[in-house]
Short mmCIF file of C-alpha atoms in Angstrom, two decimals:
data_model
loop_
_atom_site.label_atom_id
_atom_site.label_comp_id
_atom_site.label_asym_id
_atom_site.label_seq_id
_atom_site.Cartn_x
_atom_site.Cartn_y
_atom_site.Cartn_z
CA UNK E 1 17.39 54.73 -12.32
CA UNK E 2 18.93 52.97 -8.94
CA UNK E 3 15.75 52.87 -6.88
CA UNK E 4 13.81 51.36 -9.68
CA UNK E 5 16.66 48.06 -9.89
CA UNK E 6 15.87 48.36 -5.86
CA UNK E 7 12.50 47.67 -6.41
CA UNK E 8 12.49 45.61 -8.84
CA UNK E 9 14.78 42.89 -7.46
CA UNK E 10 12.40 43.33 -3.60
CA UNK E 11 9.67 42.27 -6.16
CA UNK E 12 11.79 39.51 -8.17
CA UNK E 13 13.08 38.33 -4.79
CA UNK E 14 9.46 38.08 -3.29
CA UNK E 15 7.78 36.16 -5.78
CA UNK E 16 9.96 33.35 -5.76
CA UNK E 17 9.47 33.51 -1.70
CA UNK E 18 6.29 33.02 -2.78
CA UNK E 19 6.09 31.03 -5.13
CA UNK E 20 8.83 28.79 -2.76
CA UNK E 21 6.87 28.78 0.35
CA UNK E 22 2.90 27.45 -1.78
CA UNK E 23 4.98 24.20 -2.22
CA UNK E 24 2.92 21.96 0.72
CA UNK E 25 5.65 20.32 2.46
CA UNK E 26 5.14 16.32 2.31
CA UNK E 27 8.03 15.24 3.82
CA UNK E 28 6.71 14.12 7.29
CA UNK E 29 3.47 12.70 5.11
CA UNK E 30 2.47 9.34 4.62
CA UNK E 31 -0.51 6.65 4.94
CA UNK E 32 -0.04 2.97 5.83
CA UNK E 33 -0.50 0.17 4.86
CA UNK E 34 -1.83 -2.99 7.01
CA UNK E 35 -2.29 -6.91 6.89
CA UNK E 36 -3.27 -7.56 10.53
CA UNK E 37 -7.25 -7.23 9.85
CA UNK E 38 -8.91 -9.74 9.21
CA UNK E 39 -10.22 -10.05 5.87
CA UNK E 40 -14.67 -10.88 5.20
CA UNK E 41 -14.30 -14.82 4.25
CA UNK E 42 -17.79 -14.62 3.67
CA UNK E 43 -16.74 -12.43 0.18
CA UNK E 44 -13.75 -14.91 -0.25
CA UNK E 45 -10.73 -12.42 0.88
CA UNK E 46 -8.22 -14.02 2.99
CA UNK E 47 -4.82 -12.60 4.54
CA UNK E 48 -1.85 -12.04 3.35
CA UNK E 49 2.14 -12.18 4.80
CA UNK E 50 4.44 -9.61 3.38
CA UNK E 51 7.36 -11.49 1.42
CA UNK E 52 9.03 -8.20 -0.21
CA UNK E 53 7.65 -4.19 -0.17
CA UNK E 54 9.44 -2.30 -2.76
CA UNK E 55 11.59 -5.05 -4.33
CA UNK E 56 13.38 -5.66 -1.04
CA UNK E 57 12.94 -8.86 1.23
CA UNK E 58 11.05 -7.41 4.51
CA UNK E 59 9.80 -9.37 7.29
CA UNK E 60 6.37 -9.27 7.82
CA UNK E 61 4.35 -6.36 9.11
CA UNK E 62 0.97 -5.64 10.97
CA UNK E 63 1.71 -2.09 9.64
CA UNK E 64 3.78 -0.30 6.85
CA UNK E 65 3.77 3.42 7.01
CA UNK E 66 5.51 4.67 5.00
CA UNK E 67 5.51 7.69 2.11
CA UNK E 68 2.97 9.24 -0.03
CA UNK E 69 3.26 7.46 -3.84
CA UNK E 70 3.67 3.86 -5.14
CA UNK E 71 4.66 1.11 -2.73
CA UNK E 72 4.54 -2.71 -4.77
CA UNK E 73 4.04 -5.37 -2.00
CA UNK E 74 5.62 -8.69 -2.73
CA UNK E 75 2.58 -10.98 -0.94
CA UNK E 76 1.66 -14.64 -0.13
CA UNK E 77 -2.01 -15.39 0.14
CA UNK E 78 -3.40 -17.03 3.54
CA UNK E 79 -5.69 -19.40 1.77
CA UNK E 80 -7.08 -21.88 3.50
CA UNK E 81 -10.32 -23.22 2.22
CA UNK E 82 -11.41 -26.50 1.44
CA UNK E 83 -12.52 -25.74 -2.26
CA UNK E 84 -9.08 -24.86 -2.92
CA UNK E 85 -7.24 -28.07 -5.00
CA UNK E 86 -4.52 -26.46 -6.47
CA UNK E 87 -0.72 -27.69 -5.93
CA UNK E 88 2.06 -26.66 -3.23
CA UNK E 89 3.58 -25.37 -6.29
CA UNK E 90 0.77 -22.74 -7.62
CA UNK E 91 1.26 -20.61 -4.87
CA UNK E 92 3.04 -18.49 -5.39
CA UNK E 93 3.57 -14.51 -3.87
CA UNK E 94 2.44 -12.02 -6.10
CA UNK E 95 2.72 -8.47 -6.79
CA UNK E 96 -0.04 -5.26 -5.62
CA UNK E 97 0.75 -1.28 -6.63
CA UNK E 98 -0.25 1.19 -4.33
CA UNK E 99 0.09 4.40 -4.35
CA UNK E 100 -0.30 5.47 -0.70
CA UNK E 101 -2.18 9.02 -0.26
CA UNK E 102 -1.44 10.75 2.79
CA UNK E 103 -3.32 9.93 5.98
CA UNK E 104 -5.38 6.49 4.62
CA UNK E 105 -5.13 3.96 5.46
CA UNK E 106 -4.69 -0.08 3.36
CA UNK E 107 -6.18 -3.45 4.38
CA UNK E 108 -4.74 -5.73 1.72
CA UNK E 109 -5.02 -9.54 1.93
CA UNK E 110 -5.50 -11.85 -1.30
CA UNK E 111 -8.84 -12.45 -2.92
CA UNK E 112 -10.49 -16.46 -3.57
CA UNK E 113 -11.64 -16.27 -6.89
CA UNK E 114 -14.50 -18.73 -6.82
CA UNK E 115 -15.75 -18.25 -10.49
CA UNK E 116 -14.37 -21.84 -11.61
CA UNK E 117 -13.02 -25.12 -9.01
CA UNK E 118 -8.87 -24.46 -9.24
CA UNK E 119 -6.28 -27.10 -9.42
CA UNK E 120 -3.36 -28.13 -10.45
CA UNK E 121 -0.82 -25.99 -11.18
CA UNK E 122 -2.76 -22.91 -11.89
CA UNK E 123 -2.26 -20.10 -10.19
CA UNK E 124 -4.63 -17.34 -11.28
CA UNK E 125 -7.05 -19.08 -7.90
CA UNK E 126 -6.44 -15.78 -5.73
CA UNK E 127 -4.91 -12.11 -6.68
CA UNK E 128 -4.04 -9.48 -3.85
CA UNK E 129 -5.96 -6.03 -3.55
CA UNK E 130 -7.22 -3.61 -1.11
CA UNK E 131 -9.82 -4.79 0.87
CA UNK E 132 -10.70 -2.04 2.65
CA UNK E 133 -8.96 1.86 2.50
CA UNK E 134 -9.74 4.10 5.09
CA UNK E 135 -8.73 7.59 6.39
CA UNK E 136 -6.39 7.61 9.13
CA UNK E 137 -4.26 9.96 11.23
CA UNK E 138 -0.17 9.65 10.08
CA UNK E 139 2.80 11.39 10.00
CA UNK E 140 6.35 10.19 9.41
CA UNK E 141 8.05 12.23 13.62
CA UNK E 142 11.10 13.62 12.72
CA UNK E 143 14.16 11.99 14.00
CA UNK E 144 16.02 13.31 17.30
#
């Protein structure tokens, strides 16, 4: 009976260890959100400035190396199209939530809605968007 309990104990331990080993280690995984590239103005996409990341104020950067999962950006548009006739008070920041995936880079910008003439305080003239997504190696390096 003692030998049987030992075998059961070892079997249970092996199952626990193999269960732990099957979980992927995501601690070093990351993705990048970028604002540095000039978007395609022919497609009415313009640059943005990031003001907040996940609700916290930030100094705008060309790249944000982020853990995998959802991240929310507050961005201000930099649309300089001559046909934009809204008041300065209508040019308010908007939020964009991105589900960051490992080894992906997301280029974000402001899509200028050209479906009608926007005037006055109409803030519907734009929305933030991911205008390009591409594979890009990303890994957090352990701090020493």
